[in-house]
Short mmCIF file of C-alpha atoms in Angstrom, two decimals:
data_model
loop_
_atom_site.label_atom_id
_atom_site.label_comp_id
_atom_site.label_asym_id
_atom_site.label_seq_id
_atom_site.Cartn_x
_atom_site.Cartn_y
_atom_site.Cartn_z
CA UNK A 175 -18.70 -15.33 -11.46
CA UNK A 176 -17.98 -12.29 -9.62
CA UNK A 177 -18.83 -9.74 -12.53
CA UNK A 178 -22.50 -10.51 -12.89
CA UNK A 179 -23.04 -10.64 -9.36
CA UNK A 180 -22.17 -7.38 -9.48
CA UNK A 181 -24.93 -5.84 -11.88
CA UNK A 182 -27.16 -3.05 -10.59
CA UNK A 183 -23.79 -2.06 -8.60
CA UNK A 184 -23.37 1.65 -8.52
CA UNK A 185 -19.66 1.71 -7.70
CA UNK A 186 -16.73 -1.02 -8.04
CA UNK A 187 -16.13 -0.64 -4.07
CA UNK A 188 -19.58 -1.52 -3.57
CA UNK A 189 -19.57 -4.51 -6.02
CA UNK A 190 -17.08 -6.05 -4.31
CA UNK A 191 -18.18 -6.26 -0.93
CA UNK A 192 -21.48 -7.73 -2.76
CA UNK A 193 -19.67 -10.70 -4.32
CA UNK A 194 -18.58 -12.12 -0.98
CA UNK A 195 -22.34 -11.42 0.49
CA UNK A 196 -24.74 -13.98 -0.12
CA UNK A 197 -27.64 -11.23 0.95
CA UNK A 198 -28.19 -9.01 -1.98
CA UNK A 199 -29.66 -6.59 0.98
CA UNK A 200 -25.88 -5.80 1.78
CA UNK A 201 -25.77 -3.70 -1.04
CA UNK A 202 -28.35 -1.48 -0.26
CA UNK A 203 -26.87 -1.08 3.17
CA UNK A 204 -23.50 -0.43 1.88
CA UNK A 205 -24.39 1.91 -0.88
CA UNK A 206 -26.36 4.07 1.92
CA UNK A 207 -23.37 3.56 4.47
CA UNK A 208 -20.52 4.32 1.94
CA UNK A 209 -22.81 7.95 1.04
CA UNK A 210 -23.97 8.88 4.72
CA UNK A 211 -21.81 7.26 7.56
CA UNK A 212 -24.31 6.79 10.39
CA UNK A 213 -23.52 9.38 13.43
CA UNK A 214 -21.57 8.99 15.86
CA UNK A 215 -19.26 6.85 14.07
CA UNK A 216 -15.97 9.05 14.31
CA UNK A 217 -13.38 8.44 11.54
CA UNK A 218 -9.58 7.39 12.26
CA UNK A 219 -8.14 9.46 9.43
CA UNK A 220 -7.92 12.87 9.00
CA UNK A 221 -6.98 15.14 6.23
CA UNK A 222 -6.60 18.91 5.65
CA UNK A 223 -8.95 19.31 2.85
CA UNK A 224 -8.22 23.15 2.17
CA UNK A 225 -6.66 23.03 -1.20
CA UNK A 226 -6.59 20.33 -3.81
CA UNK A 227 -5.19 22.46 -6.23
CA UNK A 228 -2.07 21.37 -8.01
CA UNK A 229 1.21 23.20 -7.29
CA UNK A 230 3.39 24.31 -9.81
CA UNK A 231 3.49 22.26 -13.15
CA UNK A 232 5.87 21.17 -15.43
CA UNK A 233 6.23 18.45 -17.98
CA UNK A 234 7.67 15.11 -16.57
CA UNK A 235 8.63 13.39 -20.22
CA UNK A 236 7.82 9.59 -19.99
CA UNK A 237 4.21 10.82 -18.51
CA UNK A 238 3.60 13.26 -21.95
CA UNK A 239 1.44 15.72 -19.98
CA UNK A 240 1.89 18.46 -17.56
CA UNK A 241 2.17 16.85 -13.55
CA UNK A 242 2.41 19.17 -10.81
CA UNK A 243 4.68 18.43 -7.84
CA UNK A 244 1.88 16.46 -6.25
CA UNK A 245 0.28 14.93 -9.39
CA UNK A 246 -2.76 12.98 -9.03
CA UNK A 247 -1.60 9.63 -9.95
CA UNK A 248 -1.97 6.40 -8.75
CA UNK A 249 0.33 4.20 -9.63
CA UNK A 250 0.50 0.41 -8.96
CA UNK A 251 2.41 -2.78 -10.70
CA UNK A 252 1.32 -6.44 -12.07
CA UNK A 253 4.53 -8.42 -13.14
CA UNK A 254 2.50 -9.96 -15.91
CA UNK A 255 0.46 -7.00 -16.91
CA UNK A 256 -2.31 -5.42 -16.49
CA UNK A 257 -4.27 -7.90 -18.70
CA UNK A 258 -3.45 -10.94 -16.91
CA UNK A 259 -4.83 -9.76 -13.53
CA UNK A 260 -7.27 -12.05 -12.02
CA UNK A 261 -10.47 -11.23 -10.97
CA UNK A 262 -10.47 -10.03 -7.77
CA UNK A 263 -7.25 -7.48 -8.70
CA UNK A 264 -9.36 -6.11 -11.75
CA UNK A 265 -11.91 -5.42 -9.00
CA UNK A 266 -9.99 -3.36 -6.70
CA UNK A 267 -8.51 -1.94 -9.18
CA UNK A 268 -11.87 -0.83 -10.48
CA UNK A 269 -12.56 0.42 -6.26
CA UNK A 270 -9.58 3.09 -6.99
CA UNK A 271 -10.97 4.64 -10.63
CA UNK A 272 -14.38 4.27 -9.25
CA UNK A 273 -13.46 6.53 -5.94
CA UNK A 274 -11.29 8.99 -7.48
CA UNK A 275 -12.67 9.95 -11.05
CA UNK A 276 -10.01 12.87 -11.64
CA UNK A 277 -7.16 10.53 -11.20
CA UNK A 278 -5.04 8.77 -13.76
CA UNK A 279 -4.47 5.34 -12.88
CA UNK A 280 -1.00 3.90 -13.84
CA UNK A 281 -0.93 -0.22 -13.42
CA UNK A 282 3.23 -0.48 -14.44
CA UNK A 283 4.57 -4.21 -15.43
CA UNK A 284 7.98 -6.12 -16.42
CA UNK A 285 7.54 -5.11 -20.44
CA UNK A 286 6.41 -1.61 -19.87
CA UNK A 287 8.20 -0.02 -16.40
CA UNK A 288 11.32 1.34 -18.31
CA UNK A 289 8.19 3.85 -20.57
CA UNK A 290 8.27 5.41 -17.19
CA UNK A 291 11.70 4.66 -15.12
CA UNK A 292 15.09 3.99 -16.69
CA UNK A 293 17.16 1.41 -16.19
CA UNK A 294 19.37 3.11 -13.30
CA UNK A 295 16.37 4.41 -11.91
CA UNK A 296 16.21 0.66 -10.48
CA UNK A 297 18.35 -1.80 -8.99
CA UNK A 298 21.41 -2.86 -11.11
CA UNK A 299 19.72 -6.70 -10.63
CA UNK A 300 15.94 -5.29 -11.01
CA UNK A 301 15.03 -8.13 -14.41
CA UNK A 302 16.47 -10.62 -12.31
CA UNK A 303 14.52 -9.79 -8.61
CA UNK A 304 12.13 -11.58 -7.09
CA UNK A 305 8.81 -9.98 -7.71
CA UNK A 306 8.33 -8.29 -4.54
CA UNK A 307 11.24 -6.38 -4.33
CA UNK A 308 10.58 -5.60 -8.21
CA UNK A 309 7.57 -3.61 -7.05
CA UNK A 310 9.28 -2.27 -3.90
CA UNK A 311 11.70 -0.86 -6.26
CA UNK A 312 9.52 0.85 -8.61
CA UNK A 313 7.04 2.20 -6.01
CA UNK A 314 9.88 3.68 -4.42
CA UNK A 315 11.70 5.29 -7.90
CA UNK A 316 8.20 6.43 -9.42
CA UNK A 317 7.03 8.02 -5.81
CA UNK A 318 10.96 9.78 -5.75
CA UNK A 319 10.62 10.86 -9.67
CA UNK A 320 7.22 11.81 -9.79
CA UNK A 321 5.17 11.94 -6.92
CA UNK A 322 1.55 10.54 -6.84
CA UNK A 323 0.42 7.52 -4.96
CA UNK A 324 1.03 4.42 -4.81
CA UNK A 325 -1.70 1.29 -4.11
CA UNK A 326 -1.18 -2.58 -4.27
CA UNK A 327 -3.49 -4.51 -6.64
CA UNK A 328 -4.95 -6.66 -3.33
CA UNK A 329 -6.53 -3.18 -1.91
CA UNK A 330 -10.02 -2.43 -1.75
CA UNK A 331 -10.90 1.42 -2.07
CA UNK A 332 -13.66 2.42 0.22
CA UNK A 333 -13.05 6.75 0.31
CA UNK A 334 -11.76 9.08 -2.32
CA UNK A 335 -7.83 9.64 -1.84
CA UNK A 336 -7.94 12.96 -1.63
CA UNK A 337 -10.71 12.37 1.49
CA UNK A 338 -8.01 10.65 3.74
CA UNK A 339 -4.42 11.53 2.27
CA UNK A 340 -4.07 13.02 -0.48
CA UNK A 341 -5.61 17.00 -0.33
CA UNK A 342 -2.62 17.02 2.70
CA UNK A 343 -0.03 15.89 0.28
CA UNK A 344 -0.83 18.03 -1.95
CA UNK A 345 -1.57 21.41 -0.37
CA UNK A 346 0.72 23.94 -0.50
CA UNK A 347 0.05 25.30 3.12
CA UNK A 348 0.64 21.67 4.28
CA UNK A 349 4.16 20.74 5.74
CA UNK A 350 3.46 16.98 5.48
CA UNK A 351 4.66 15.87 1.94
CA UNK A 352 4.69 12.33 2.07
CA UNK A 353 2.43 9.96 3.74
CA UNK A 354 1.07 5.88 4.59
CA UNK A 355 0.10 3.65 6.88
CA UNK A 356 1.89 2.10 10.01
CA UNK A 357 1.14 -1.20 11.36
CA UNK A 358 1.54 -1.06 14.94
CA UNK A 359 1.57 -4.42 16.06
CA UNK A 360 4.99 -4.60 14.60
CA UNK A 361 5.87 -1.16 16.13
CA UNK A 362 8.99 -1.18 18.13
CA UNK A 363 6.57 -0.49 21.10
CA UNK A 364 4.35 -3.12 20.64
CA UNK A 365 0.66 -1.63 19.46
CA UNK A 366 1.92 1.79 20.26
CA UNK A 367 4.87 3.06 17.92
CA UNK A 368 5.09 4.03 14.37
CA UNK A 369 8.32 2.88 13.07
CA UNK A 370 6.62 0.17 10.68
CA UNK A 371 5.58 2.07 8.02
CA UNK A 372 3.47 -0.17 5.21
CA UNK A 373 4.21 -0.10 1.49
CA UNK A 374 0.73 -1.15 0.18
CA UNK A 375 -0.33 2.19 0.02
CA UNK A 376 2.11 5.64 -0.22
CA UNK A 377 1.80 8.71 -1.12
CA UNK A 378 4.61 11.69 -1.85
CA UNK A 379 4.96 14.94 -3.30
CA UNK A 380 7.56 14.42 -6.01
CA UNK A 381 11.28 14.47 -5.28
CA UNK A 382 10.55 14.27 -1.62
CA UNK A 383 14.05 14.22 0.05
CA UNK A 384 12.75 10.96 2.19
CA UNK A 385 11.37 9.29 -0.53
CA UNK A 386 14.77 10.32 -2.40
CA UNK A 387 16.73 9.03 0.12
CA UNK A 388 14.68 5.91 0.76
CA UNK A 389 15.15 4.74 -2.88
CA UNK A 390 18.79 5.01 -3.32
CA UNK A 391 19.33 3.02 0.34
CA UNK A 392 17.20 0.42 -1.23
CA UNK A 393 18.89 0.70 -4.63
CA UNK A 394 22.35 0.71 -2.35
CA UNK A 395 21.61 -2.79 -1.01
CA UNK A 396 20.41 -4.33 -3.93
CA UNK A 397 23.80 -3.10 -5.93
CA UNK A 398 25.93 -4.64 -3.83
CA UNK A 399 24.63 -8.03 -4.01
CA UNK A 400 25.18 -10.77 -7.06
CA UNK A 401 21.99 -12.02 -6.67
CA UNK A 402 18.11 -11.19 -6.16
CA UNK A 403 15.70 -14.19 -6.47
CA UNK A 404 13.83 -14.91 -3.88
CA UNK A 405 16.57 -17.63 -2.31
CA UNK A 406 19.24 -14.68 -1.98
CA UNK A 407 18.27 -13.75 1.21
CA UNK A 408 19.85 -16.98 2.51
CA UNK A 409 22.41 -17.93 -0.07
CA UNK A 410 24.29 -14.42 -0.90
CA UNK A 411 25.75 -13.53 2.22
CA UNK A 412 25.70 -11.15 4.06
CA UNK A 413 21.77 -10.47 4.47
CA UNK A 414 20.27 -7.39 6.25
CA UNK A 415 21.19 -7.54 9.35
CA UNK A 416 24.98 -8.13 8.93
CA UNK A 417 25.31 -5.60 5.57
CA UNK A 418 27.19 -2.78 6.65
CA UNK A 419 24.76 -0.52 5.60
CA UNK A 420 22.70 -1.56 8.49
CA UNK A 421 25.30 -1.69 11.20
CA UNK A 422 24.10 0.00 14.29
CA UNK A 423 20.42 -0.22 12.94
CA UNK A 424 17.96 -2.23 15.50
CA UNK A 425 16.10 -3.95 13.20
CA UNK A 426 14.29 -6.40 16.37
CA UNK A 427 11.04 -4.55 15.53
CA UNK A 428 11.08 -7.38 12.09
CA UNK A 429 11.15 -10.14 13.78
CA UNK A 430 8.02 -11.27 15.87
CA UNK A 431 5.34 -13.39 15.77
CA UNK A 432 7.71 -16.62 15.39
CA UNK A 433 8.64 -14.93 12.08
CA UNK A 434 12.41 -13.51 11.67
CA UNK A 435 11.19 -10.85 8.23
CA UNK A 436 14.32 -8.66 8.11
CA UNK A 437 15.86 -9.98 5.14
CA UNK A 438 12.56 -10.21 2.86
CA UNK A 439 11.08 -6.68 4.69
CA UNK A 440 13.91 -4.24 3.04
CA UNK A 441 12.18 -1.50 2.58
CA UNK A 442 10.96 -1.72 6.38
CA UNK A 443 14.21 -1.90 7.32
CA UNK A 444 15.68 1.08 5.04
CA UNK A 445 12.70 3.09 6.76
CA UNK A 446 14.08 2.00 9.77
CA UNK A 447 17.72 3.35 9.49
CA UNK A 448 16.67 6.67 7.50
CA UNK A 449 14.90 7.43 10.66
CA UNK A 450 17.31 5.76 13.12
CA UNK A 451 20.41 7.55 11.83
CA UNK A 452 19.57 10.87 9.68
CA UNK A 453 17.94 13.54 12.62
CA UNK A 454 16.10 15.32 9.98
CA UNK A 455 14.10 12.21 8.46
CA UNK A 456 13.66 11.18 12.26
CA UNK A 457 11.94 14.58 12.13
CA UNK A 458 10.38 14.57 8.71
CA UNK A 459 8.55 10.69 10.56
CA UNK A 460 7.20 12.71 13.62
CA UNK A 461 6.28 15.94 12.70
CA UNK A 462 5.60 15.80 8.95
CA UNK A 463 4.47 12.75 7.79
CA UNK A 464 0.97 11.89 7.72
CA UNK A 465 0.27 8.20 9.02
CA UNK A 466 -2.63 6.47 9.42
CA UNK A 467 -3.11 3.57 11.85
CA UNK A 468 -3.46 0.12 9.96
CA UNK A 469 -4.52 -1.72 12.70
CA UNK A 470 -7.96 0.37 13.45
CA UNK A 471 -8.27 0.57 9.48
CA UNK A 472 -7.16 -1.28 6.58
CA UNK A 473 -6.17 -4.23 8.47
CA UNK A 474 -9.34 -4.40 10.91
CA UNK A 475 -10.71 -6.89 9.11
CA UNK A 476 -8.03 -8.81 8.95
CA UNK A 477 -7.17 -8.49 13.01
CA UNK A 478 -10.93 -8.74 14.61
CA UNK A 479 -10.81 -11.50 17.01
CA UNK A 480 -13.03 -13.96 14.94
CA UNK A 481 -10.62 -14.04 11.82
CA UNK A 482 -6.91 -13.22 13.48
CA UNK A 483 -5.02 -12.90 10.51
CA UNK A 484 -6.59 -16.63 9.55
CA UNK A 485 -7.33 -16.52 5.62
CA UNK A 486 -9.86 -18.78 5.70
CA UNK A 487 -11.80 -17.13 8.82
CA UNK A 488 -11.85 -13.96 6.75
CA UNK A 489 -13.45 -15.43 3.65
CA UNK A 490 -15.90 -17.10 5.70
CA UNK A 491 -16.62 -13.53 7.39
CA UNK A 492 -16.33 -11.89 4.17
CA UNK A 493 -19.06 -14.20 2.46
CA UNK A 494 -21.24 -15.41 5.67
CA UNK A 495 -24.52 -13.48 7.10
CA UNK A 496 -24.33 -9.90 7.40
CA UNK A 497 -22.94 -8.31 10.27
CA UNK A 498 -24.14 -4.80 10.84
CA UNK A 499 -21.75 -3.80 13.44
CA UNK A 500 -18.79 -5.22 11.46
CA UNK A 501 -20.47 -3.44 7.96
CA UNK A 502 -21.21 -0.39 9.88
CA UNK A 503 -17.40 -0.05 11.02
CA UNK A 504 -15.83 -0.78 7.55
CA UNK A 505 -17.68 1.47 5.73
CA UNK A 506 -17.09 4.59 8.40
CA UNK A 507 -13.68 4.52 9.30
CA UNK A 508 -11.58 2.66 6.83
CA UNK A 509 -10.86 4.31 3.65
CA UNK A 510 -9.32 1.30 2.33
CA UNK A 511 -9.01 -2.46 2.76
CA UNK A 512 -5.62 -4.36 2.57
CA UNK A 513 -5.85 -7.97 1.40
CA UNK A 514 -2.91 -10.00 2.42
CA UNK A 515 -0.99 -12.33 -0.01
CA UNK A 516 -2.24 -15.32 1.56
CA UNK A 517 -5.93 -13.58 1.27
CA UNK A 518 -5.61 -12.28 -1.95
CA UNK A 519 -4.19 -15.48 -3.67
CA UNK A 520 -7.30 -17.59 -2.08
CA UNK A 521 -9.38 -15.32 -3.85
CA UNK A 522 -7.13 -15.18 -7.41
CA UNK A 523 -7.07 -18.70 -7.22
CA UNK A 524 -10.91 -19.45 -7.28
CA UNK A 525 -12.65 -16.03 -6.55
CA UNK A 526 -16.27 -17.49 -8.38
CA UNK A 527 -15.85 -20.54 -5.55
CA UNK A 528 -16.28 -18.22 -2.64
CA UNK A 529 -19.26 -16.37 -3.68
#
C-alpha cells in the first residue's frame, strides 16, 4: 500500500511522488530538488515575501480563536468527511500540513460545514446540490467570511503557501488581496488570456469585495432555481446561458474542446460577468489580483505532450522510469500539482494497484 512505501520519507510531498516511482532513487533526488532547485531553473510564480505578519485581529466566533484579516488557514471540503478520504486524498492532504507547519488546516464536510457557515451563508438548495457545487459554495462563503485559502483534496503541495501566494495576500503593503490560478487554454484568447480563473486553489484576504460579490452571484443563481442535483442543469430551465443574470455575458470562453461546460462551470462563469460588467472588479482582475499560470504549473503534468490530459498516460508517467528533465521541472517551478477528477478517482479507486 501506499503508506509503507512511504517510510524513511521526510515530507508527505515527497512520499507521494515516491509511491508512483518504482526507483526508490527518486526520493533522494526529490528530497535534494524540493531543498535546492538546481540553477538556472527560473520559477513561474512570484510572491512579495516582505511581511508575513498578520494584520489586524479579531475573533471570528465559529473559528474560537483570534484570525487576522488574512488568517492562515487552509480550508478544503470532503462530502463524507474527513475520515472517509481515500488514500491518495489523505496524502495530499498530508503535502499541505507537511509544507506549511504554522497553518491550521480546516477539511469542512456535509455534517460539520454549518460549525463554520450558517445556513444563509449558502445556497437556499445547498443539502440538496450536487457535490460540486456544494464545495463551490462553501469555498466561496468561507474565503468571503473569513479569508484564508482554499485547496482541493486531489492537490499535491510541492512549496510552502506563503512561498508562492500567500506572504502577497497577506501583506499589508500589498494591493493584491485575493489570488489563484488561471488556465489559459480556456482563456478567451486561446493560451494567452486570463479570464478562466481555477477554483482548486484560492486565496483571499477576508471580506474581499470580489470574493463578496462572487458568492452572492453564485448564491443568486442557485436561489432562483427549484432544483440542484446534478441533472438540473438540463431539466430546470433556464440554465446559464439563458438566466437573466447572465444576459449580455459572453460565456464562449466555456465551451471548447468538443465540451459545452457553462452550465456545470458556474463559478467560471460568475467570474466571468463580475469582470465583464462591474469596471472596478475588471480592475481588481488586472491590476490586483495575483494569478499564476496553470498551464506552465500545476497542470504541466497533466498537458506535456506524452500524457495530454489522458489519465492513464499520466499514471503510467507518474509510476514509469524516472525522468530527470520532467522531475527536475516539477520540483522547480510548480508549487503545487492539480489532479483532475478523472486522475484522482483512478487513483481513489485502486491507489495500492498503481504502485
Amino acid at each position: 500500500m501506499l503508506r509503507s512505501r512511504r517510510v524513511g520519507c521526510q515530507t508527505a510531498a515527497l512520499g507521494v511522488l515516491f509511491a508512483f516511482s518504482q526507483d526508490g532513487a527518486f526520493v533522494s533526488r526529490v528530497r535534494s530538488l524540493v531543498s535546492h532547485p538546481p540553477p538556472g531553473h527560473g520559477r513561474l510564480w512570484h510572491a512579495d515575501r516582505s511581511d508575513r505578519g498578520g494584520r489586524c485581529r479579531r475573533c471570528l466566533g465559529s473559528l474560537g480563536e483570534e484570525v487576522s484579516e488574512a488568517p492562515r488557514i487552509a480550508w478544503s471540503f470532503w462530502d463524507k468527511g474527513k475520515d472517509n478520504l481515500p488514500e491518495f486524498r489523505r496524502l495530499c492532504m498530508e503535502t499541505w500540513a507537511t509544507q506549511n507547519p504554522g497553518w491550521r488546516i480546516k477539511m469542512l464536510d456535509q455534517r460539520n460545514v454549518h460549525e463554520y457557515l450558517d445556513p444563509n451563508e449558502l445556497p437556499r438548495l445547498w443539502p440538496e446540490m450536487y457535490v460540486p457545487w456544494q464545495a463551490d459554495a462553501v469555498r466561496l462563503a468561507l474565503l468571503a467570511k473569513y479569508g484564508g485559502l482554499w485547496i482541493d483534496a486531489s492537490t499535491i503541495c510541492l512549496r510552502p503557501f506563503d512561498e508562492w501566494m500567500y506572504s502577497t495576500i497577506a501583506s499589508e503593503k500589498a494591493a493584491e488581496g485575493i489570488g489563484a490560478f488561471y488556465f489559459s487554454a480556456w482563456g478567451c484568447e486561446m493560451h494567452k488570456s486570463k479570464e478562466f480563473v481555477e477554483n482548486w486553489v484560492m486565496a483571499a484576504r477576508r471580506q474581499h469585495p470580489m470574493m463578496v460579490a462572487w458568492k452572492a452571484l453564485f448564491n443568486g443563481y442557485w436561489d432562483s432555481k427549484t432544483r440542484a442535483d446534478a441533472m438540473s442543469m438540463f431539466l430546470d430551465p433556464p440554465g446559464v446561458p439563458d438566466h437573466p443574470l447572465f444576459q449580455g455575458v459572453d460565456l464562449d470562453h466555456l465551451k471548447r474542446f468538443g465540451q459545452d461546460l457553462r452550465n456545470y462551470l458556474l463559478m467560471h462563469a460568475a467570474f466571468k460577468k463580475l469582470i465583464d460588467q462591474y469596471p472596478e472588479f475588471r480592475r481588481i482582475w488586472e491590476e490586483e489580483m495575483v494569478l499564476i499560470r496553470a498551464d506552465d504549473t500545476a497542470f504541466w503534468h497533466m498537458e506535456e505532450p506524452d500524457v495530454k490530459w489522458d489519465p492513464q498516460a499520466a499514471l503510467r508517467k507518474w509510476r514509469g522510469p524516472v525522468d530527470s528533465a520532467w522531475l527536475d521541472y516539477v520540483v522547480s517551478s510548480c508549487p503545487v500539482l492539480k489532479f483532475t477528477r478523472d486522475t484522482a478517482t483512478l487513483l481513489d479507486q485502486d491507489p495500492g494497484g498503481l504502485c
